[in-house]
Structure formats: C-alpha cells, structure tokens
PDB file of C-alpha atoms in Angstrom:
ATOM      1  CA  UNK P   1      78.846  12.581 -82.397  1.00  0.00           C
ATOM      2  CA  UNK P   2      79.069  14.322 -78.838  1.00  0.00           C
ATOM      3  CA  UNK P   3      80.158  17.637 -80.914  1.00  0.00           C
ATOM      4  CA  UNK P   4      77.625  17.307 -83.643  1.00  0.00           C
ATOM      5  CA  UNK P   5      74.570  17.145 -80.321  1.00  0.00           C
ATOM      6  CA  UNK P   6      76.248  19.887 -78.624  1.00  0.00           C
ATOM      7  CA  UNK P   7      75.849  22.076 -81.771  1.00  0.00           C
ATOM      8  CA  UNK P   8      71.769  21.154 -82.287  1.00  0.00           C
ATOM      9  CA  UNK P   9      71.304  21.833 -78.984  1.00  0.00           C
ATOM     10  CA  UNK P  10      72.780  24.853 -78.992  1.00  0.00           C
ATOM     11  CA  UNK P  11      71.668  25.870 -82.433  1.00  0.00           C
ATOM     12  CA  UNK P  12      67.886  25.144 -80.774  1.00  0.00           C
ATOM     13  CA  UNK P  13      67.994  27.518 -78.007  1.00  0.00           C
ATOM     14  CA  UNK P  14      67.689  30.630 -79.896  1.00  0.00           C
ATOM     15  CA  UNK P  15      65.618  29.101 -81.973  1.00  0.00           C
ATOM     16  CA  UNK P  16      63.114  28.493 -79.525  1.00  0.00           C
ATOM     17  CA  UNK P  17      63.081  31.832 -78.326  1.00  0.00           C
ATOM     18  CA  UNK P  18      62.761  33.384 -81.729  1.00  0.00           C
ATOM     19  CA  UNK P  19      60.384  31.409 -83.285  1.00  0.00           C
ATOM     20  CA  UNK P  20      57.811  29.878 -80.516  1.00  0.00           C
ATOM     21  CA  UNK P  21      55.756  32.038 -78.883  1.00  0.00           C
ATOM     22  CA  UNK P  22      54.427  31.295 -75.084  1.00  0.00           C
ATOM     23  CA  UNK P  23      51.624  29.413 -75.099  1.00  0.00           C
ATOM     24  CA  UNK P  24      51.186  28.283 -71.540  1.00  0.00           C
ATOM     25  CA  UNK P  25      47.604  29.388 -69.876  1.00  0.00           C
ATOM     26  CA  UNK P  26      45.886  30.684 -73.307  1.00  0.00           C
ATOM     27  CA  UNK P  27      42.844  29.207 -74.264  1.00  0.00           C
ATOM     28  CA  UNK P  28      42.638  27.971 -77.928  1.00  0.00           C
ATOM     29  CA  UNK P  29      40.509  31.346 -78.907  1.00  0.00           C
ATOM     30  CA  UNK P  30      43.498  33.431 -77.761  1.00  0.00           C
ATOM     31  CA  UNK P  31      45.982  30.977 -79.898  1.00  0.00           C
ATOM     32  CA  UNK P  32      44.224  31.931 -82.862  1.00  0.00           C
ATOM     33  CA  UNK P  33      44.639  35.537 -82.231  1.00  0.00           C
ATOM     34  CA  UNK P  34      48.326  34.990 -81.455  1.00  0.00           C
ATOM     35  CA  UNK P  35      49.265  32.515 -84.380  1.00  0.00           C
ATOM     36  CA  UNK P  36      47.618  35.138 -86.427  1.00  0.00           C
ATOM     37  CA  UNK P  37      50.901  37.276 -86.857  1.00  0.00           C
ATOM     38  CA  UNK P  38      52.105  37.448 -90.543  1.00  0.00           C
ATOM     39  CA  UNK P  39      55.770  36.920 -89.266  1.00  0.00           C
ATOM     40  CA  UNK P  40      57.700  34.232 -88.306  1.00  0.00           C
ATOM     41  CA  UNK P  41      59.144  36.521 -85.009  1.00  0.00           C
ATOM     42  CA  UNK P  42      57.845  35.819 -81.316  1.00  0.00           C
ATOM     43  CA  UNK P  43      58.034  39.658 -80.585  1.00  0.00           C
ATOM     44  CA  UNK P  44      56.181  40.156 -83.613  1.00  0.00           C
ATOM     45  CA  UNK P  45      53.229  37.542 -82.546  1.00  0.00           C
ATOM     46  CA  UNK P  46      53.087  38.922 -79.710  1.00  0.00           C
ATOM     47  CA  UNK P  47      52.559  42.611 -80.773  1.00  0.00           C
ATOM     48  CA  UNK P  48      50.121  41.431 -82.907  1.00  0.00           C
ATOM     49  CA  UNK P  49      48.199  39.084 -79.913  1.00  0.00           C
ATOM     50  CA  UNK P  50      48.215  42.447 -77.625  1.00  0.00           C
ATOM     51  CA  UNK P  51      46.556  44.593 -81.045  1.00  0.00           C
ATOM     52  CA  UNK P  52      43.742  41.666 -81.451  1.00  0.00           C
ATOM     53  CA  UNK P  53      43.193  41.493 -78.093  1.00  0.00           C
ATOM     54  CA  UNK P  54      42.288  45.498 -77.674  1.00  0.00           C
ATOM     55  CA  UNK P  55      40.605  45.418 -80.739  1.00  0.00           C
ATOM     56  CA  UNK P  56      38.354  42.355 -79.794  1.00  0.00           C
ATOM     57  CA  UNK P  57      37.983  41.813 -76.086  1.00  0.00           C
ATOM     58  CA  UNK P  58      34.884  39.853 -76.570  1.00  0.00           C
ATOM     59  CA  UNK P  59      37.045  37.325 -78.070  1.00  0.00           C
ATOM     60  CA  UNK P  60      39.061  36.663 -75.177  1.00  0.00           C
ATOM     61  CA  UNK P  61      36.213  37.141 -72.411  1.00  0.00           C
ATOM     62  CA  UNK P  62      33.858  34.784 -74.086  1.00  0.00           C
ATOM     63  CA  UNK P  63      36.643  32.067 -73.652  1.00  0.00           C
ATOM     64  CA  UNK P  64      37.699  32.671 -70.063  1.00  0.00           C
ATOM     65  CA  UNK P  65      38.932  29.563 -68.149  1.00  0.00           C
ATOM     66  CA  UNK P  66      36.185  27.760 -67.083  1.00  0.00           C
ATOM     67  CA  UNK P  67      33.816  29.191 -69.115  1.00  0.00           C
ATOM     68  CA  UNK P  68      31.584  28.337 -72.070  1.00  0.00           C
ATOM     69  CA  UNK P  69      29.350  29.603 -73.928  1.00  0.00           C
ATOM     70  CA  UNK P  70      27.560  26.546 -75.115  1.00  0.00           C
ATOM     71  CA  UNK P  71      27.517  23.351 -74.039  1.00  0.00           C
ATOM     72  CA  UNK P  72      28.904  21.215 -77.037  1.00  0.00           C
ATOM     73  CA  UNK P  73      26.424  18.720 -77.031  1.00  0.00           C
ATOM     74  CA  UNK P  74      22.897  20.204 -76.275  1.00  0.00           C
ATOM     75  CA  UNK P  75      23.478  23.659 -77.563  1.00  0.00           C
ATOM     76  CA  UNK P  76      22.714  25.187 -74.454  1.00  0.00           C
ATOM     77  CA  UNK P  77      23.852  27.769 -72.392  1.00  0.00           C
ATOM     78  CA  UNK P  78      25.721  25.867 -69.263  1.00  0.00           C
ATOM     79  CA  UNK P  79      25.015  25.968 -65.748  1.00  0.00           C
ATOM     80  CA  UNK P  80      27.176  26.245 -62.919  1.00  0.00           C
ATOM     81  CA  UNK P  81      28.994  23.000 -62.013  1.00  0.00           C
ATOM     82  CA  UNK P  82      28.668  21.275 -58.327  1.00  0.00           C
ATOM     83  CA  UNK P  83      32.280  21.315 -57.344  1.00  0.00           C
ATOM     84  CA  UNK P  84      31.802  19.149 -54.279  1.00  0.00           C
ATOM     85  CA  UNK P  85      33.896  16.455 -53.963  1.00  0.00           C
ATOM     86  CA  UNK P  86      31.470  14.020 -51.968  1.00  0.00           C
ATOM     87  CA  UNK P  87      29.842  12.208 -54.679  1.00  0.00           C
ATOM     88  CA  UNK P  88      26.935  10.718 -52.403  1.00  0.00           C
ATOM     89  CA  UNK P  89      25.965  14.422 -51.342  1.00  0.00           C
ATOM     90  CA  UNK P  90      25.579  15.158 -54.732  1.00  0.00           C
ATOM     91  CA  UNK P  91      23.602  12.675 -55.436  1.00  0.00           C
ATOM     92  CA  UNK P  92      21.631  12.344 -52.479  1.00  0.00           C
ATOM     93  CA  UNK P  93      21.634  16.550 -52.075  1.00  0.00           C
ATOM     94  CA  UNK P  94      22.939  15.752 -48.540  1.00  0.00           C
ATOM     95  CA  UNK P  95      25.791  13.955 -46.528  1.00  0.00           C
ATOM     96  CA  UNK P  96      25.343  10.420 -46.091  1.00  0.00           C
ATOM     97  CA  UNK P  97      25.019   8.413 -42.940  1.00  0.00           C
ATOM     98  CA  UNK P  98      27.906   6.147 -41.827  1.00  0.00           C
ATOM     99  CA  UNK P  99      25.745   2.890 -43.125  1.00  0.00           C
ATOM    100  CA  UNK P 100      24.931   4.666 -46.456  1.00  0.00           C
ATOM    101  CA  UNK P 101      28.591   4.824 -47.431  1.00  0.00           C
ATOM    102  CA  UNK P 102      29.832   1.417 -46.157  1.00  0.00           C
ATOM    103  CA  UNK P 103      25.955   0.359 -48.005  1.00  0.00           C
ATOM    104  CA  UNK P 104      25.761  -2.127 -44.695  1.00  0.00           C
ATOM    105  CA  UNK P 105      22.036  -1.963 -43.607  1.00  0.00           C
ATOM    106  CA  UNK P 106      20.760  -3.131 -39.755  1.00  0.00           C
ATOM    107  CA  UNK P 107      17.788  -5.069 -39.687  1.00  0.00           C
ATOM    108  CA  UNK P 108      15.047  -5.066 -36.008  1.00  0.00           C
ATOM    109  CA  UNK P 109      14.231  -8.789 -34.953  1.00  0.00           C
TER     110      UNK P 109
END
C-alpha cells in the first residue's frame, strides 16, 4: 500500500506541472483568456494567455483588482469605497466622543 501511494504521488508531480496552469492572483476575466488554449500543455496556455492579453488589453484592465465596472445589483457605475476602519466615523462622518462609543449618556440635575 505504502509503494502503491509513493507511486501516485510521484506520478502527480509532473502532472501538476504539465497540465495546471498558475492561477494564483488572476481575476476570473484573465482565466478565461488563459483556459482558452486549445492544448492540454501549461507552456502552451500560457503562450496563448500572453497572445490574448496583447491582443486585448481592455480585457484585462477592465477587470483590475478592485475594480468594477458595474455594480452587480443596480447597474451602475461604482464609487469609491470608504476604507476606514472606524465604523462610527463612517457613519457619523466624524470620530466619536468617548460616551458615543461606550453609548453611556450623563444627565444635569
């Protein structure tokens, strides 16, 4: 049995390499263009990934991290997010007194 999992394993290694192109930090627009190789080869994917990508640039800019061209709901074009981590600033467009955050209020008698 021990002999018979060596082998797989190293039987996959190769395989791996051969077969699965990287896929690590590409957006799903750029997966299309590399999946759309007509060979089963990772050096030929990725030949034909760098072609696409010269011949349509727009492709791959449109889809940038971080950026969309539509929000998926509305149809609109998206705004710039707040990425401040202070949830009470955002919603108050300020920082927040002490008392705010603890919501503790002080009453004159």
């Amino acid at each position: 049995t021990l002999y018979i999992f060596a082998a797989c394993n190293v039987i996959t290694i190769p395989m791996v390499y051969c077969l699965y192109p990287e896929s690590n930090q590409r957006t799903l627009e750029e997966m299309n263009l590399l999946f759309a190789a007509d060979s089963i080869w990772n050096w030929d994917a990725e030949k034909n990934y760098k072609l696409l990508v010269q011949q349509n640039p727009e492709l791959v800019q449109a889809a940038g991290r971080g950026v969309s061209v539509v929000d998926p709901e509305t149809g609109i074009r998206k705004q710039s997010r707040n990425l401040s981590l202070d949830v009470g600033a955002m919603k108050t467009g300020g920082s927040e007194s002490e008392d705010e955050k603890t919501g503790t209020t002080h009453h004159e008698a």
